[in-house]
CSV table of C-alpha atoms in Angstrom, one decimal:
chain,number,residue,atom,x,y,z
A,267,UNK,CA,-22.2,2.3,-20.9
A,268,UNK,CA,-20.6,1.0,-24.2
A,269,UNK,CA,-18.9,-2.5,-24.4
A,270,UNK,CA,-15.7,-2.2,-22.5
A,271,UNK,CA,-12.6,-2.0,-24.5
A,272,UNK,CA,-9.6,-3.9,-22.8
A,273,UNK,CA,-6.0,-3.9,-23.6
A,274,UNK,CA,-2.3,-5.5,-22.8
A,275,UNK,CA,-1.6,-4.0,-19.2
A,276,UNK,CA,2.7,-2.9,-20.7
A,277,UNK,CA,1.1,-1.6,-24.3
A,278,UNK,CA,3.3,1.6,-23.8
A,279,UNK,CA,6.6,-0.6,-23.3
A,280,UNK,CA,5.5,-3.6,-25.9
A,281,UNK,CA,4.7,-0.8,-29.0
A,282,UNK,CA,8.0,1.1,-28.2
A,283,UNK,CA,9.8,-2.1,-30.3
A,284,UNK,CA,9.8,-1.9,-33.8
A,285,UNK,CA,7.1,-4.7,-34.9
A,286,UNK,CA,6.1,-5.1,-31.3
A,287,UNK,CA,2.3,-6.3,-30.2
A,288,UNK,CA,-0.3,-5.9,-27.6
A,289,UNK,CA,-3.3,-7.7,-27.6
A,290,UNK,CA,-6.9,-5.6,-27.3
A,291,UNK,CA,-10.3,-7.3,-26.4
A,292,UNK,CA,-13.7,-5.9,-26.7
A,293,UNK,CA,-16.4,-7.1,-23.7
A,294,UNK,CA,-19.8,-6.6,-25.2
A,295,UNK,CA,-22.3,-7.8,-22.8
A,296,UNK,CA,-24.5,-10.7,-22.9
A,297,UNK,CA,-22.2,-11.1,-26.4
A,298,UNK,CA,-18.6,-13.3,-27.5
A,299,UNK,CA,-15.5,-10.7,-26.8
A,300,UNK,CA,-14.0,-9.5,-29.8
A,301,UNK,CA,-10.1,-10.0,-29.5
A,302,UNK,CA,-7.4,-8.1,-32.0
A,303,UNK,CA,-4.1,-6.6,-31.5
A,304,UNK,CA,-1.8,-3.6,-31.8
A,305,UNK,CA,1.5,-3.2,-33.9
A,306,UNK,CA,4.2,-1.1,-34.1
A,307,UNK,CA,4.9,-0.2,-38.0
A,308,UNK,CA,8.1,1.7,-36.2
A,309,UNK,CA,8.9,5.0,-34.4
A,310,UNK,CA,8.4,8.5,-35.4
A,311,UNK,CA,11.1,11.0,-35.2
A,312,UNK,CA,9.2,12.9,-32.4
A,313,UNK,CA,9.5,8.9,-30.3
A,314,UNK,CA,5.6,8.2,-30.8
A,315,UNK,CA,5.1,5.0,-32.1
A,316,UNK,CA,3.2,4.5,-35.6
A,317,UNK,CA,0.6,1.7,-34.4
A,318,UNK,CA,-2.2,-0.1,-36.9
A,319,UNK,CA,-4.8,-2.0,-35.6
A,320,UNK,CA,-5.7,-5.1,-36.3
A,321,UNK,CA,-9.6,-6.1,-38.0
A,322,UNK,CA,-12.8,-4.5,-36.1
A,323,UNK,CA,-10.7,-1.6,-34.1
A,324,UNK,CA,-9.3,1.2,-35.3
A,325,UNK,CA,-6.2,3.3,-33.4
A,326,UNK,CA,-7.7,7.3,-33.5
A,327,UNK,CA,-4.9,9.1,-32.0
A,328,UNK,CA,-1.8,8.2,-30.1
A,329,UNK,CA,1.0,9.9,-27.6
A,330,UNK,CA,3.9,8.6,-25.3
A,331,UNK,CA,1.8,7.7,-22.3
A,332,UNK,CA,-1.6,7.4,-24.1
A,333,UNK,CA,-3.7,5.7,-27.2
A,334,UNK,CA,-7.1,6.1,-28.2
A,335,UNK,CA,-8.9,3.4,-29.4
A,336,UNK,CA,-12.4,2.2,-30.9
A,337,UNK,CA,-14.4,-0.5,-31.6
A,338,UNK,CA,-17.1,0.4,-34.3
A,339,UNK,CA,-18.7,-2.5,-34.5
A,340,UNK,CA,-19.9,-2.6,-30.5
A,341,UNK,CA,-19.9,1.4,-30.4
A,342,UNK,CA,-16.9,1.2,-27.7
A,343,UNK,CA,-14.1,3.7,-27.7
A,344,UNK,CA,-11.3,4.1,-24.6
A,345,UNK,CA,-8.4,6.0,-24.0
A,346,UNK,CA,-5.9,3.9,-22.3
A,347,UNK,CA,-3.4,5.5,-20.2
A,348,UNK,CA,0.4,4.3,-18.7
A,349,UNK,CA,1.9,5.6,-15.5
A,350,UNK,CA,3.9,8.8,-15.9
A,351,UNK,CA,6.0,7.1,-13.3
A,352,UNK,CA,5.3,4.0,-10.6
A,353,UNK,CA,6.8,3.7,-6.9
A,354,UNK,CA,7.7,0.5,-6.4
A,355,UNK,CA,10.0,0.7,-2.8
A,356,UNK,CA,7.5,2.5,-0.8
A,357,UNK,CA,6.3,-1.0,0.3
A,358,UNK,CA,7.0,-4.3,-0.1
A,359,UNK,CA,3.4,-6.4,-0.2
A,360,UNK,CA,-0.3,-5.4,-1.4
A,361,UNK,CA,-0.8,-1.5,-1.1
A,362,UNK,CA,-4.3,-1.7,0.5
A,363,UNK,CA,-5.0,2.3,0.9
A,364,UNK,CA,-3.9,5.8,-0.2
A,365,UNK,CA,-4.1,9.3,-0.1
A,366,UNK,CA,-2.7,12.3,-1.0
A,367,UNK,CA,-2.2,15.7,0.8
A,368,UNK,CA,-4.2,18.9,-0.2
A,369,UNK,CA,-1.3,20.3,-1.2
A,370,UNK,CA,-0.6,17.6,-3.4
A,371,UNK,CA,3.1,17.1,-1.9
A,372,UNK,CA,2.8,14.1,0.4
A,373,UNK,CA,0.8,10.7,0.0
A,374,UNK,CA,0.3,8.2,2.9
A,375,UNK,CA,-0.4,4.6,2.3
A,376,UNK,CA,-1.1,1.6,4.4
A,377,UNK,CA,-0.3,-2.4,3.3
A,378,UNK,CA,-0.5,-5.4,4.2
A,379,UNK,CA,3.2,-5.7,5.2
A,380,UNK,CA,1.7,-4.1,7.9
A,381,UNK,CA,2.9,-0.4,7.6
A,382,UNK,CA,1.8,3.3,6.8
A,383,UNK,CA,4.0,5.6,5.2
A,384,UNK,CA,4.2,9.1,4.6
A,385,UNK,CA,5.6,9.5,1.4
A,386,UNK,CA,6.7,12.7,-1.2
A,387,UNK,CA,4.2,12.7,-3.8
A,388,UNK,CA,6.9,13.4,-6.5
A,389,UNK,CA,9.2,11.1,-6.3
A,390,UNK,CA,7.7,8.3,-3.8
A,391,UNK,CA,10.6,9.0,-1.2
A,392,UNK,CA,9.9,7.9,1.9
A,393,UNK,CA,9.6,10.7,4.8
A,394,UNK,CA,7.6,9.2,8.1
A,395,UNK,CA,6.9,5.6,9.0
A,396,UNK,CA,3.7,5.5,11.3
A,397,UNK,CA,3.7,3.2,13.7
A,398,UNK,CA,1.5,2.0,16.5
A,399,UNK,CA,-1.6,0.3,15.2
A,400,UNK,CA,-1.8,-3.6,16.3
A,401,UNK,CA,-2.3,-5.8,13.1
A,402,UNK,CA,-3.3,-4.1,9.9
A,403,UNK,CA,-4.1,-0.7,8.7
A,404,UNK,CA,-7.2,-1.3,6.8
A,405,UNK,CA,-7.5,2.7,6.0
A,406,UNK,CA,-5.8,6.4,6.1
A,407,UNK,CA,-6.7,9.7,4.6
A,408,UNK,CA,-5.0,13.7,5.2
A,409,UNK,CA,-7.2,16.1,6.9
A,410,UNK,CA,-8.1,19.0,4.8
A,411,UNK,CA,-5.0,20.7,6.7
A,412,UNK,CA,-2.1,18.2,4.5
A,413,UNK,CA,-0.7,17.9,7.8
A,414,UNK,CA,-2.4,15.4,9.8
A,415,UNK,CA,-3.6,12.1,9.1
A,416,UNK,CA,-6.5,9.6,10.0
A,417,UNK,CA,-6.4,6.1,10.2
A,418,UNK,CA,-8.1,3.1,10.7
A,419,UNK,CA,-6.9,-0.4,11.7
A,420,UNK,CA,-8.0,-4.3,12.2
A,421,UNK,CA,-7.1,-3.4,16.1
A,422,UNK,CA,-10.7,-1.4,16.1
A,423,UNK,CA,-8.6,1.8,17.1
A,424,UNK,CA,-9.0,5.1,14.9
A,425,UNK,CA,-5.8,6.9,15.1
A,426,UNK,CA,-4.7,11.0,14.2
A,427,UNK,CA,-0.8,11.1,13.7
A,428,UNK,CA,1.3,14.2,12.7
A,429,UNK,CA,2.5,14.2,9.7
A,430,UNK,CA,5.6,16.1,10.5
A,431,UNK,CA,7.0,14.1,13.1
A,432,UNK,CA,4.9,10.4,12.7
A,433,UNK,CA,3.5,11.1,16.4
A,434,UNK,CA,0.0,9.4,17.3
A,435,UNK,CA,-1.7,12.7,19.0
A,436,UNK,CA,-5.2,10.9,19.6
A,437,UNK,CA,-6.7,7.3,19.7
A,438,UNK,CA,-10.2,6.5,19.3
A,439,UNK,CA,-11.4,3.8,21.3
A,440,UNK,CA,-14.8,2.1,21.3
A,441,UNK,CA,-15.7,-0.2,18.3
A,442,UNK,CA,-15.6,-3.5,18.7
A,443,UNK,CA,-14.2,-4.5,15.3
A,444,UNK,CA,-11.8,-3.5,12.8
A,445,UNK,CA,-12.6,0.1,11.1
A,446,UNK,CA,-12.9,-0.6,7.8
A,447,UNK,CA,-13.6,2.9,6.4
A,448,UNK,CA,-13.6,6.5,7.3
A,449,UNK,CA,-14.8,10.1,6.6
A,450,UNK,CA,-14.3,13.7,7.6
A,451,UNK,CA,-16.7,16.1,8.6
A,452,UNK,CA,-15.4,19.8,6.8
A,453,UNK,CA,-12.0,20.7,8.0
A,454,UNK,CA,-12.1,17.7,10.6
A,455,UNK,CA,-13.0,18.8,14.5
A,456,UNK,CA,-15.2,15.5,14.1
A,457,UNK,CA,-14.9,12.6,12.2
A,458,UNK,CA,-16.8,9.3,11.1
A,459,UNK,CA,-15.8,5.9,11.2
A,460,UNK,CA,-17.8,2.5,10.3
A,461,UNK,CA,-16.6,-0.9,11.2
A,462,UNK,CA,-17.2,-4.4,10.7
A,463,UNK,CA,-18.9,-4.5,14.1
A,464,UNK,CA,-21.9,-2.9,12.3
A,465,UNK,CA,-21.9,0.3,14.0
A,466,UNK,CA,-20.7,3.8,12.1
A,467,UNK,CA,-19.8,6.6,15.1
A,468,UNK,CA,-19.1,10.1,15.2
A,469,UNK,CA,-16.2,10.9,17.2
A,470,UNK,CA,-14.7,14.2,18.5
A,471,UNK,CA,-11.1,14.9,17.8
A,472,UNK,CA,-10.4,17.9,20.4
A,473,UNK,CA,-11.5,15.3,23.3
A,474,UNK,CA,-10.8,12.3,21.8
A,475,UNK,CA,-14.4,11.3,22.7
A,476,UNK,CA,-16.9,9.8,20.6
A,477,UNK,CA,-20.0,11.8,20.1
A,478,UNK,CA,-22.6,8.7,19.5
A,479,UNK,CA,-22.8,5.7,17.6
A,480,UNK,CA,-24.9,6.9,14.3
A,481,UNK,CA,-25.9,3.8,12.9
A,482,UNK,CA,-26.3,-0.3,14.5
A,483,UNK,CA,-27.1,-2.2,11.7
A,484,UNK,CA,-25.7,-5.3,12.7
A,485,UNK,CA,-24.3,-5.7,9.3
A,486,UNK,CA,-20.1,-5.2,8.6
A,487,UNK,CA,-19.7,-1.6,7.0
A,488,UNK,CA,-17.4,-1.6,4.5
A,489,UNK,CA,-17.4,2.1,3.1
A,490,UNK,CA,-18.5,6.0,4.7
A,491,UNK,CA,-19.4,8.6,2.7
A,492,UNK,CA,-20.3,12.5,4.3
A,493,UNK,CA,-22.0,14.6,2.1
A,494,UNK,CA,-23.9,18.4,2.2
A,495,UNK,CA,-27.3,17.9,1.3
A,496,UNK,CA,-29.3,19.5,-1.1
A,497,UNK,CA,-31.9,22.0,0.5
A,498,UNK,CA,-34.7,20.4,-1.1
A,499,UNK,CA,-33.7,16.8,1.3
A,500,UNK,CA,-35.9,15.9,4.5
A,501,UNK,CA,-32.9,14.9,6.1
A,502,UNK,CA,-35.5,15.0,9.6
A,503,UNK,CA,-34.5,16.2,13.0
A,504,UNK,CA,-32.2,15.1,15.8
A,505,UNK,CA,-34.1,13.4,18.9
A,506,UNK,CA,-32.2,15.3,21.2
A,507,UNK,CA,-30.3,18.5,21.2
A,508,UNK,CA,-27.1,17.9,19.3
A,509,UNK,CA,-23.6,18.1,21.7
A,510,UNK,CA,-22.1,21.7,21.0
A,511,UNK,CA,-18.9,19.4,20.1
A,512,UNK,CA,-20.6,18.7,16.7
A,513,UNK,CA,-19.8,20.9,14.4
A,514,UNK,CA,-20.4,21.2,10.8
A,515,UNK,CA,-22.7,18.4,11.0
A,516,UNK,CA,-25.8,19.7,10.4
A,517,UNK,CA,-27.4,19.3,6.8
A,518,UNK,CA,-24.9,16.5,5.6
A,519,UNK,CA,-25.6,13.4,4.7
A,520,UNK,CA,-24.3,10.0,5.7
A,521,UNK,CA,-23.6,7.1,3.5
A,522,UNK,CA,-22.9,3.8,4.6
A,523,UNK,CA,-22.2,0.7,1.9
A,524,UNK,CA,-23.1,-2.5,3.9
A,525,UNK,CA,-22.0,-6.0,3.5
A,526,UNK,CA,-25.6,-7.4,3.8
A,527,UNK,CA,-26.4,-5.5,0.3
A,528,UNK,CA,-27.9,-2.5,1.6
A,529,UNK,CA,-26.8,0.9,1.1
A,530,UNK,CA,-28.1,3.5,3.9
A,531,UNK,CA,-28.0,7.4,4.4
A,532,UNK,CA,-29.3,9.1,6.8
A,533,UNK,CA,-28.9,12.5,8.4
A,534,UNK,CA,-25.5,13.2,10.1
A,535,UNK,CA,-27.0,15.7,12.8
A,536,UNK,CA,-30.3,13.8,12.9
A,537,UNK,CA,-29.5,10.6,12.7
A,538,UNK,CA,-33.0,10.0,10.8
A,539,UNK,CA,-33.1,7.5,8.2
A,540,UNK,CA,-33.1,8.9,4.5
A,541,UNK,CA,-33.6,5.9,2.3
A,542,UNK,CA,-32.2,2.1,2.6
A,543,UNK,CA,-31.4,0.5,-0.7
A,544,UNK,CA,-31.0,-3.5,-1.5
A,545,UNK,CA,-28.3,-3.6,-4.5
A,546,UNK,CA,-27.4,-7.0,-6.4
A,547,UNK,CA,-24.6,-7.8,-3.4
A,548,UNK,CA,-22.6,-6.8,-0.6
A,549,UNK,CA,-22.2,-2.7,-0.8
A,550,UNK,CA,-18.1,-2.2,-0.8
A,551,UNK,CA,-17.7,1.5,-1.4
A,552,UNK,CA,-19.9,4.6,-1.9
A,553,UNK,CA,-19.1,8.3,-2.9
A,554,UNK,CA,-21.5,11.4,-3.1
A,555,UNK,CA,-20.9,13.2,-6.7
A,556,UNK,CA,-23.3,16.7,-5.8
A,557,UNK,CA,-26.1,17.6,-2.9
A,558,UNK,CA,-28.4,14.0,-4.4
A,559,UNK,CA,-26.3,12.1,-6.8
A,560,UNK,CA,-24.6,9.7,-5.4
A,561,UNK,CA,-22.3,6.5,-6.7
A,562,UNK,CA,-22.2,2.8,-4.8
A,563,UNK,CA,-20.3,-0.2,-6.0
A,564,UNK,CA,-21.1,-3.9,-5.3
A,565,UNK,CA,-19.1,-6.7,-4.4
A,566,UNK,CA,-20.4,-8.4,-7.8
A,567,UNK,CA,-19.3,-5.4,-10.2
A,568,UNK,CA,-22.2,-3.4,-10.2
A,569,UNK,CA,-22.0,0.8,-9.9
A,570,UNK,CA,-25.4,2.1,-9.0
A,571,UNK,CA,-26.4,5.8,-9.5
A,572,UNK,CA,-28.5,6.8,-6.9
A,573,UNK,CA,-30.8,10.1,-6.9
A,574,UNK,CA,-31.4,10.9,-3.2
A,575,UNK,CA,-34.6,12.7,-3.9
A,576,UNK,CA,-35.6,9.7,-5.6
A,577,UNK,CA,-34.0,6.6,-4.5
A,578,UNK,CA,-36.2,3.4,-5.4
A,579,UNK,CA,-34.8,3.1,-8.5
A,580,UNK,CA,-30.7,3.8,-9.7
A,581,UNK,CA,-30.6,6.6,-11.9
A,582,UNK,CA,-28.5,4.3,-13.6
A,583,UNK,CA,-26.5,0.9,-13.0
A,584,UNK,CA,-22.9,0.5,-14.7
A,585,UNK,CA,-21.7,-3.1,-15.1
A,586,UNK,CA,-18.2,-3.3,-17.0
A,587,UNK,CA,-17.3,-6.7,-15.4
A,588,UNK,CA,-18.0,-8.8,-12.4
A,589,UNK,CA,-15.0,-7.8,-10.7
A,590,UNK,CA,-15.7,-6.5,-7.4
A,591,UNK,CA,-15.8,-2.6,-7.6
A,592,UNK,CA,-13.3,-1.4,-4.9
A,593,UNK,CA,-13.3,2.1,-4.5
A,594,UNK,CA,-15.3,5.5,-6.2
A,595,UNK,CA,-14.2,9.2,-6.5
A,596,UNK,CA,-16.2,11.9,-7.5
A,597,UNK,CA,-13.9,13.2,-10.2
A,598,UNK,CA,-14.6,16.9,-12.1
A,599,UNK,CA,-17.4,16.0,-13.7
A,600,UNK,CA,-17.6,12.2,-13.7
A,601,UNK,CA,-15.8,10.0,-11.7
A,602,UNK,CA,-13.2,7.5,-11.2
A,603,UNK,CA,-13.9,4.0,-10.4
A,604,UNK,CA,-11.0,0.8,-9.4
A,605,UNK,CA,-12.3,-3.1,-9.4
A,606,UNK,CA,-10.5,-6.3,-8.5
A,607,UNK,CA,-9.6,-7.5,-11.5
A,608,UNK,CA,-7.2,-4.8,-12.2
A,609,UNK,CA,-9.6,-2.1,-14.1
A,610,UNK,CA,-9.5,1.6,-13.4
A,611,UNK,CA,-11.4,3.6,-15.4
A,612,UNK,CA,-12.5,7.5,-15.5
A,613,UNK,CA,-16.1,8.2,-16.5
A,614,UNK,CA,-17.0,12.2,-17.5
A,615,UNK,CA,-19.9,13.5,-18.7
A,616,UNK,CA,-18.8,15.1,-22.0
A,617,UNK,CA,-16.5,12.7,-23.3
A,618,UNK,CA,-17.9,10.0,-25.5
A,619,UNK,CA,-14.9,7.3,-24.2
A,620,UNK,CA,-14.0,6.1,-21.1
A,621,UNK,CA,-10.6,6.8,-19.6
A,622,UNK,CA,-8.8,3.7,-18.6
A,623,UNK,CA,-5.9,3.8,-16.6
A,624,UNK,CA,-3.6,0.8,-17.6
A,625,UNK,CA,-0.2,-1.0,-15.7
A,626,UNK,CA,-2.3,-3.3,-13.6
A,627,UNK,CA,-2.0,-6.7,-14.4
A,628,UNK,CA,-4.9,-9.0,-13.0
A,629,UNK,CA,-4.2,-7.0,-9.7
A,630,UNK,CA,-6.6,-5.4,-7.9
A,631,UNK,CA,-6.7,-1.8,-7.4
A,632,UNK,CA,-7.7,-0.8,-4.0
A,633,UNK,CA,-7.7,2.9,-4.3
A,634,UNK,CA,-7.1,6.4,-5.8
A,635,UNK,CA,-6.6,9.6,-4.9
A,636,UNK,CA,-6.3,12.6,-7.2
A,637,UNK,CA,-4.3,15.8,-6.6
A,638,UNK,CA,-5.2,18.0,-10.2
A,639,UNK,CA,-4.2,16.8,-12.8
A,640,UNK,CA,-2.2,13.9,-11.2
A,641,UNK,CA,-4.1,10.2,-10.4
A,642,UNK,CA,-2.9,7.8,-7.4
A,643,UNK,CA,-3.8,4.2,-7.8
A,644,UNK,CA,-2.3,1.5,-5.3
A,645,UNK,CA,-2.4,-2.2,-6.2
A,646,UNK,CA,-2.0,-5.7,-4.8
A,647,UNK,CA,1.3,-5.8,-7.0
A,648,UNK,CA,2.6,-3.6,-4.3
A,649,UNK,CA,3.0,-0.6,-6.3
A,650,UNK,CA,1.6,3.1,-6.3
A,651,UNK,CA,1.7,4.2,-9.8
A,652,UNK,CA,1.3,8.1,-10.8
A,653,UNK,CA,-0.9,9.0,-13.8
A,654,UNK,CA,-0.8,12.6,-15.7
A,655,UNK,CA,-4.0,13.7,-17.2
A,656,UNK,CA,-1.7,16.2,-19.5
A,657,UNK,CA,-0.2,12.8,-21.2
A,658,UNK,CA,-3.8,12.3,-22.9
């Protein structure tokens, strides 16, 4: 990974003034940052702004929502995007989790005001308020249906709500600490949770009954990931006959991101270790990108590329800042990655820069969710902002 190119979080407000500047910084590691700015030389009759850069970066092409800049010197080129739009009054503190519907027209969110919200994913209007968890919501995602959701609070209960009328239809009891993460198994009869009681479980939704306890390893488990394996994975055999509740288990993989550094997969249906990794800290998120590539990121700002076939050493490691890395998604073919210090950034394989998604000031971002060509992000700032791949 290049240097990382950094820029003024309101660039698309600041270079819509006539002589207006952003500031722009270049991060090459183990090196001094380069620092330089942006100015508007005034606005073009079709609203774009006419922008020069200042010594050492150079402005390649630029649009409304989007401008794509370089850095010669350190061999660093980005393409920073603003927010098509940002929903500010869907709550009123830090937006800790998000999600939107299959059919891209609803998103549910969860803060640290202490509410989840079904939302239209449009406009950000609020449509159900879901209500019943004790404490926080740590967690919530849509089944595959659009219609239901799953979440996951600090009371240690897993909950499924409608999403047409806000009624809780099950609760999961049985952890002994707050869920921190989830995952669903295909179109959802069974889903995974992992909690900070160390212990991930399988649990069946039809009974409301939990079908084992997959994994004690006595460490808090920050993040889940389910994935199908690749034929050519000893994922081992299950002990004992599997309950005929489980289904769609067999030949996935599960992830877990643990706070005592070590990322583990195993086999869902077997429950047979895989591999155990040590990273550089505490495991905070994991995602699998195909059958044996997967992506982990570490409290310290470290993305590790893991090969399942192969897992002693990362395929590669990604380190764009110490910031803790906060969530992964496996994104067409790349992915997206959010860290604390207010980064989000879109990696893909045939583009020569890095996608940066831009509005976040200092603010953590704890999430995103894609629908298309549309990008969710939710942020400490207490705002959901909407991105539009179309704008670059």
């Amino acid at each position: 990974m290049a240097a990382p190119l950094r820029i003024q979080s309101d660039w698309a407000q600041a270079l819509r003034k006539d002589e207006g500047e952003a500031w722009l910084s270049c991060h090459p590691p183990g090196k001094p940052t380069l620092y330089g700015s942006l100015t508007c030389q005034g606005i073009g009759q079709d609203g774009i702004p006419e922008v020069t850069a200042s010594e050492g970066f150079i402005v390649n092409e630029i649009n409304k929502k989007s401008i794509h800049i370089s850095c010669p010197k350190e061999n660093a080129s980005s393409k920073f995007l603003a927010p098509y739009t940002t929903f500010s009054r869907i709550h009123s503190k830090s937006i800790t989790c998000l999600d939107i519907s299959s059919g891209g027209g609803l998103g549910v969110s969860s803060s640290t005001d202490g509410s989840m919200k079904i939302w239209q994913a449009s406009n950000g209007e609020l449509r159900r308020v879901l209500e019943g968890h004790v404490f926080d919501v740590n967690c919530c995602r849509f089944f595959p249906s659009g219609l239901v959701v799953l979440s996951g609070g600090m009371d240690a209960q897993l909950k499924i709500w409608s999403a047409e009328d806000a009624s809780c239809v099950v609760t999961f009891k049985g952890h002994k600490g707050g869920i921190l993460d989830t995952a669903i198994v295909d179109r959802g009869r069974n889903v995974v949770s992992g909690s900070r009681d160390g212990t991930a479980r399988l649990w069946d939704c039809g009974r409301s009954s939990c079908l084992g306890v997959i994994a004690d390893c006595g460490s808090s488990i920050n993040g889940v990931a389910v994935g199908a394996a690749d034929n050519s994975i000893n994922l081992g055999s299950p002990e004992q006959m599997p309950s005929e509740r489980e289904v769609g288990t067999e030949s996935k993989m599960l992830l877990l991101a643990r706070e005592d550094k070590k990322l583990q997969c195993l086999g869902l249906q077997s429950r047979q270790p895989v591999f155990l990794f040590v990273g550089s800290d505490a495991f905070n998120c994991c995602t699998f990108l195909s059958g044996f590539l997967l992506l982990a990121g570490t409290q310290d700002g470290n993305i590790y590329q893991l090969d399942v076939r192969s897992p002693r050493a990362p395929v590669q490691v990604i380190h764009r800042s110490g910031a803790p890395v906060l969530s992964l998604l496996s994104f067409r073919d790349g992915f997206i990655a959010s860290q604390g210090d207010g980064s989000c950034f879109i990696v893909q394989q045939d583009l020569d820069y890095v996608i940066e998604l831009t509005g976040a000031d200092c603010d953590p971002v704890f999430k995103v969710a894609t629908w298309e060509k549309q990008i969710y992000t939710c942020c400490r700032d207490g705002l959901v902002r909407r991105y539009q791949l179309s704008d670059l």
